[in-house]
mmCIF file of C-alpha atoms in Angstrom:
data_model
loop_
_atom_site.group_PDB
_atom_site.id
_atom_site.type_symbol
_atom_site.label_atom_id
_atom_site.label_comp_id
_atom_site.label_asym_id
_atom_site.label_seq_id
_atom_site.Cartn_x
_atom_site.Cartn_y
_atom_site.Cartn_z
ATOM 1 C CA MET A 1 -29.721 60.451 126.978
ATOM 2 C CA PRO A 2 -30.246 56.522 126.166
ATOM 3 C CA ASP A 3 -32.838 56.990 123.208
ATOM 4 C CA GLN A 4 -30.026 60.368 121.840
ATOM 5 C CA GLN A 5 -27.206 57.772 122.188
ATOM 6 C CA SER A 6 -28.266 54.938 120.200
ATOM 7 C CA ARG A 7 -29.559 57.450 117.364
ATOM 8 C CA ALA A 8 -26.214 59.251 117.242
ATOM 9 C CA PHE A 9 -24.931 55.843 117.009
ATOM 10 C CA SER A 10 -26.507 54.474 114.167
ATOM 11 C CA SER A 11 -26.278 57.881 112.323
ATOM 12 C CA GLY A 12 -22.780 57.309 110.617
ATOM 13 C CA PRO A 13 -22.281 58.164 106.986
ATOM 14 C CA ARG A 14 -21.806 54.422 106.185
ATOM 15 C CA LEU A 15 -25.067 53.736 107.562
ATOM 16 C CA ARG A 16 -26.833 56.764 105.663
ATOM 17 C CA ALA A 17 -25.687 56.183 102.378
ATOM 18 C CA LEU A 18 -26.855 52.162 102.927
ATOM 19 C CA ARG A 19 -30.122 53.101 103.604
ATOM 20 C CA LEU A 20 -30.589 56.094 100.954
ATOM 21 C CA ALA A 21 -29.384 53.217 98.342
ATOM 22 C CA ALA A 22 -32.243 51.131 99.785
ATOM 23 C CA VAL A 23 -34.508 53.599 99.552
ATOM 24 C CA ALA A 24 -33.868 54.406 95.917
ATOM 25 C CA LEU A 25 -34.517 50.878 94.877
ATOM 26 C CA LEU A 26 -37.541 50.529 96.839
ATOM 27 C CA LEU A 27 -38.641 53.685 94.877
ATOM 28 C CA THR A 28 -38.437 51.608 91.077
ATOM 29 C CA TYR A 29 -37.329 48.074 91.408
ATOM 30 C CA PRO A 30 -41.537 47.128 92.969
ATOM 31 C CA VAL A 31 -43.101 48.284 90.024
ATOM 32 C CA ALA A 32 -40.855 46.667 87.714
ATOM 33 C CA ALA A 33 -41.348 43.068 89.890
ATOM 34 C CA ALA A 34 -44.933 44.369 90.146
ATOM 35 C CA VAL A 35 -45.188 44.238 86.289
ATOM 36 C CA LEU A 36 -43.766 40.838 85.994
ATOM 37 C CA LEU A 37 -45.996 39.717 88.163
ATOM 38 C CA LEU A 38 -49.361 41.172 87.972
ATOM 39 C CA ALA A 39 -49.199 40.955 83.989
ATOM 40 C CA SER A 40 -52.251 39.319 82.592
ATOM 41 C CA ASP A 41 -49.856 37.518 79.400
ATOM 42 C CA GLY A 42 -48.438 34.301 80.792
ATOM 43 C CA TRP A 43 -47.050 33.906 77.484
ATOM 44 C CA ALA A 44 -45.196 36.914 76.973
ATOM 45 C CA VAL A 45 -44.295 36.092 80.836
ATOM 46 C CA ASN A 46 -43.160 32.686 79.655
ATOM 47 C CA ARG A 47 -41.282 33.980 75.946
ATOM 48 C CA LEU A 48 -39.624 36.930 78.298
ATOM 49 C CA ASN A 49 -38.200 34.013 80.577
ATOM 50 C CA VAL A 50 -37.127 31.395 77.865
ATOM 51 C CA ALA A 51 -35.465 34.593 76.288
ATOM 52 C CA ILE A 52 -32.974 35.612 79.355
ATOM 53 C CA TRP A 53 -32.647 31.790 79.661
ATOM 54 C CA VAL A 54 -31.374 31.629 76.071
ATOM 55 C CA ARG A 55 -29.101 34.019 76.781
ATOM 56 C CA VAL A 56 -27.634 32.502 80.663
ATOM 57 C CA VAL A 57 -26.814 29.620 78.743
ATOM 58 C CA THR A 58 -25.559 31.141 75.902
ATOM 59 C CA VAL A 59 -22.832 33.291 77.250
ATOM 60 C CA LEU A 60 -22.271 30.860 80.796
ATOM 61 C CA PRO A 61 -20.933 27.357 80.448
ATOM 62 C CA ILE A 62 -23.715 25.752 82.613
ATOM 63 C CA THR A 63 -24.966 22.395 81.022
ATOM 64 C CA GLY A 64 -27.961 20.866 82.558
ATOM 65 C CA LEU A 65 -29.571 24.226 83.659
ATOM 66 C CA THR A 66 -33.322 23.951 81.833
ATOM 67 C CA PRO A 67 -35.916 26.831 81.432
ATOM 68 C CA GLU A 68 -37.887 25.336 84.868
ATOM 69 C CA MET A 69 -34.696 25.284 86.730
ATOM 70 C CA PHE A 70 -34.131 29.004 85.803
ATOM 71 C CA ALA A 71 -37.481 30.387 86.125
ATOM 72 C CA ALA A 72 -37.652 29.279 89.660
ATOM 73 C CA PHE A 73 -34.227 30.481 90.436
ATOM 74 C CA ALA A 74 -35.151 33.765 88.793
ATOM 75 C CA ASN A 75 -38.392 33.632 91.451
ATOM 76 C CA VAL A 76 -35.733 33.412 94.246
ATOM 77 C CA LEU A 77 -33.511 36.490 92.624
ATOM 78 C CA LEU A 78 -36.947 38.144 92.129
ATOM 79 C CA PHE A 79 -37.595 38.993 95.843
ATOM 80 C CA ILE A 80 -34.085 39.283 97.280
ATOM 81 C CA PRO A 81 -33.346 43.116 96.500
ATOM 82 C CA PRO A 82 -36.122 44.358 98.026
ATOM 83 C CA PHE A 83 -36.254 42.814 101.245
ATOM 84 C CA ALA A 84 -32.706 43.326 101.679
ATOM 85 C CA ALA A 85 -33.683 47.010 101.365
ATOM 86 C CA LEU A 86 -36.172 46.643 104.283
ATOM 87 C CA ALA A 87 -34.529 44.777 106.026
ATOM 88 C CA ALA A 88 -31.571 47.306 105.707
ATOM 89 C CA LEU A 89 -34.256 50.291 106.413
ATOM 90 C CA LEU A 90 -35.941 48.233 109.298
ATOM 91 C CA PRO A 91 -33.746 45.507 110.648
ATOM 92 C CA ARG A 92 -35.941 42.870 111.792
ATOM 93 C CA TRP A 93 -35.933 39.097 111.131
ATOM 94 C CA TRP A 94 -40.249 39.071 110.321
ATOM 95 C CA TRP A 95 -39.782 40.551 106.870
ATOM 96 C CA PRO A 96 -39.886 36.810 105.327
ATOM 97 C CA THR A 97 -43.375 36.570 106.537
ATOM 98 C CA LEU A 98 -44.219 39.695 104.383
ATOM 99 C CA GLY A 99 -43.038 38.277 101.259
ATOM 100 C CA LEU A 100 -45.053 34.586 102.338
ATOM 101 C CA ALA A 101 -48.067 36.672 102.346
ATOM 102 C CA LEU A 102 -47.220 39.020 99.148
ATOM 103 C CA SER A 103 -46.244 35.912 97.004
ATOM 104 C CA SER A 104 -49.206 34.174 97.659
ATOM 105 C CA THR A 105 -51.535 37.474 97.407
ATOM 106 C CA VAL A 106 -49.793 37.190 93.818
ATOM 107 C CA GLU A 107 -50.631 33.711 93.147
ATOM 108 C CA ILE A 108 -54.238 34.424 94.218
ATOM 109 C CA TYR A 109 -54.423 36.812 92.141
ATOM 110 C CA GLN A 110 -52.652 34.969 88.683
ATOM 111 C CA SER A 111 -55.694 31.885 89.649
ATOM 112 C CA GLY A 112 -58.409 34.677 89.256
ATOM 113 C CA ILE A 113 -57.582 36.332 85.945
ATOM 114 C CA GLY A 114 -57.651 32.987 84.407
ATOM 115 C CA THR A 115 -54.368 33.763 81.864
ATOM 116 C CA ARG A 116 -51.255 32.780 84.766
ATOM 117 C CA THR A 117 -51.335 29.653 85.949
ATOM 118 C CA PRO A 118 -50.851 29.377 89.802
ATOM 119 C CA ASP A 119 -48.008 27.717 91.159
ATOM 120 C CA ILE A 120 -47.199 26.874 95.006
ATOM 121 C CA GLY A 121 -43.738 26.243 93.868
ATOM 122 C CA ASP A 122 -43.676 30.116 93.368
ATOM 123 C CA VAL A 123 -44.709 30.724 96.859
ATOM 124 C CA VAL A 124 -42.120 28.706 98.112
ATOM 125 C CA THR A 125 -38.966 30.197 96.053
ATOM 126 C CA ASN A 126 -39.955 33.950 96.272
ATOM 127 C CA THR A 127 -40.449 33.774 100.209
ATOM 128 C CA LEU A 128 -36.957 31.666 100.053
ATOM 129 C CA GLY A 129 -35.527 34.872 97.887
ATOM 130 C CA ALA A 130 -37.546 36.940 100.876
ATOM 131 C CA VAL A 131 -35.293 34.976 103.093
ATOM 132 C CA LEU A 132 -32.138 35.673 101.434
ATOM 133 C CA GLY A 133 -32.835 39.195 101.294
ATOM 134 C CA THR A 134 -33.824 39.742 104.411
ATOM 135 C CA VAL A 135 -30.133 37.756 105.650
ATOM 136 C CA VAL A 136 -28.067 39.947 102.930
ATOM 137 C CA GLY A 137 -30.222 43.562 104.076
ATOM 138 C CA LEU A 138 -29.228 42.664 107.775
ATOM 139 C CA ALA A 139 -25.711 41.575 107.356
ATOM 140 C CA LEU A 140 -25.392 44.821 105.495
ATOM 141 C CA TYR A 141 -26.721 46.915 108.210
ATOM 142 C CA ARG A 142 -24.648 45.640 110.990
ATOM 143 C CA TRP A 143 -21.432 46.035 108.648
ATOM 144 C CA ALA A 144 -22.496 49.871 108.235
ATOM 145 C CA ARG A 145 -23.149 50.526 111.786
ATOM 146 C CA GLN A 146 -19.805 48.736 112.714
ATOM 147 C CA ARG A 147 -17.783 50.338 110.657
ATOM 148 C CA ASP A 148 -19.488 54.033 111.671
ATOM 149 C CA ALA A 149 -18.957 52.620 115.287
ATOM 150 C CA ARG A 150 -15.083 52.162 114.687
ATOM 151 C CA ALA A 151 -14.595 55.115 112.608
ATOM 152 C CA ARG A 152 -16.210 57.485 115.742
ATOM 153 C CA VAL A 153 -13.957 55.538 117.907
ATOM 154 C CA VAL A 154 -10.612 56.330 115.946
ATOM 155 C CA ARG A 155 -11.712 59.970 115.432
ATOM 156 C CA ALA A 156 -12.566 60.518 119.552
ATOM 157 C CA LEU A 157 -8.874 59.005 120.048
ATOM 158 C CA ALA A 158 -7.544 61.166 117.936
ATOM 159 C CA ALA A 159 -8.803 64.196 119.182
ATOM 160 C CA HIS A 160 -8.103 63.550 122.720
ATOM 161 C CA GLU A 161 -4.748 63.036 122.002
ATOM 162 C CA ARG A 162 -4.661 66.469 119.980
ATOM 163 C CA ALA A 163 -5.668 67.442 123.459
ATOM 164 C CA GLY A 164 -3.277 66.086 125.160
ATOM 165 C CA GLY A 165 -4.897 63.112 127.134
ATOM 166 C CA ALA A 166 -3.984 59.701 127.284
ATOM 167 C CA ARG A 167 -2.207 58.191 124.223
ATOM 168 C CA PRO A 168 -4.291 55.014 122.632
ATOM 169 C CA HIS A 169 -1.361 52.937 123.615
ATOM 170 C CA ASP A 170 -1.598 54.135 127.437
ATOM 171 C CA PHE A 171 -4.969 52.831 127.658
ATOM 172 C CA ARG A 172 -4.741 49.212 129.846
ATOM 173 C CA ILE A 173 -6.976 46.351 130.407
ATOM 174 C CA GLY A 174 -10.429 46.486 131.907
ATOM 175 C CA GLY A 175 -10.795 50.085 130.442
ATOM 176 C CA SER A 176 -8.873 52.391 133.203
ATOM 177 C CA SER A 177 -6.491 54.631 131.590
ATOM 178 C CA ARG A 178 -3.210 55.475 133.033
ATOM 179 C CA GLY A 179 -0.852 58.165 131.905
ATOM 180 C CA PRO A 180 3.149 56.451 130.635
ATOM 181 C CA VAL A 181 4.343 53.919 132.576
ATOM 182 C CA SER A 182 7.509 55.775 134.482
ATOM 183 C CA ALA A 183 10.411 54.259 135.455
ATOM 184 C CA ALA A 184 10.618 52.102 139.017
ATOM 185 C CA PRO A 185 12.444 54.960 141.713
ATOM 186 C CA THR A 186 15.690 53.652 142.856
ATOM 187 C CA SER A 187 16.287 53.345 146.329
ATOM 188 C CA PRO A 188 19.087 55.047 148.016
ATOM 189 C CA VAL A 189 22.723 53.094 147.624
ATOM 190 C CA PRO A 190 24.159 52.446 151.645
ATOM 191 C CA PRO A 191 26.892 53.859 152.820
ATOM 192 C CA SER A 192 29.764 51.317 152.412
ATOM 193 C CA SER A 193 30.826 49.859 156.118
ATOM 194 C CA ASP A 194 34.894 50.308 154.566
ATOM 195 C CA ALA A 195 34.433 54.101 155.003
ATOM 196 C CA ALA A 196 36.511 55.969 157.249
ATOM 197 C CA GLN A 197 34.188 56.600 160.315
ATOM 198 C CA PRO A 198 35.807 59.462 163.064
ATOM 199 C CA GLY A 199 36.646 58.211 166.267
ATOM 200 C CA PRO A 200 35.473 59.715 169.783
ATOM 201 C CA THR A 201 37.422 62.846 170.832
ATOM 202 C CA ALA A 202 39.100 62.756 174.141
ATOM 203 C CA PRO A 203 38.498 65.297 176.654
ATOM 204 C CA PRO A 204 40.518 68.107 177.121
ATOM 205 C CA THR A 205 43.131 67.656 180.245
ATOM 206 C CA PRO A 206 42.700 70.652 183.151
ATOM 207 C CA GLY A 207 45.683 73.129 182.547
ATOM 208 C CA ALA A 208 46.731 72.046 179.480
ATOM 209 C CA ALA A 209 47.607 74.802 176.957
ATOM 210 C CA PRO A 210 45.023 74.979 174.311
ATOM 211 C CA ALA A 211 46.626 73.242 170.321
ATOM 212 C CA ALA A 212 48.345 75.927 168.252
ATOM 213 C CA SER A 213 45.979 76.198 165.159
ATOM 214 C CA VAL A 214 47.803 76.448 162.236
ATOM 215 C CA SER A 215 47.732 80.154 160.392
ATOM 216 C CA GLY A 216 49.271 81.512 157.824
ATOM 217 C CA ARG A 217 51.147 84.034 160.273
ATOM 218 C CA GLY A 218 54.494 83.404 162.225
#
């Protein structure tokens, strides 16, 4: 059945491990992100952002990175992991639209509570993070599926060879399988024209005695 074959094809160990990691990430990461995005104390969020920025510019030799630039970069990074996990679980290209809707909803919420300042730039950077996360998730999904398929083909060829079938190097281009190439049959060598050929036998003469045969008796 095509459906059963497609499910078997996409159920390799690498793809299962990728999906388990994606589920684990989606069970923990959104909680921390929601605390950061939905917190009512805007000054606390800004102080946290500045504290992280100070650590980054102290450890890494980065010049010209302002707190505002770091905040925009953090908004991009914030949406990459969850959307990479979503794309790994369900490989679809429309996940960034969910990121756009989610970020817009957060900005509307922040404008309503009065202690946070909504910014259209946050919507842009969050949506960009959703796009990058979707690309990463789809790339990981494709990599895991191809590795599982390659491992499955190798195991099938090894099992076929153990069962006495054609070895991998016996397969030819075009999908046809042939046996080992045998040596071309040799044609028989014609007899040499110089070999002595028996001549015609003369008929016996009437009344002549038969020729004496050579024998060991006297």
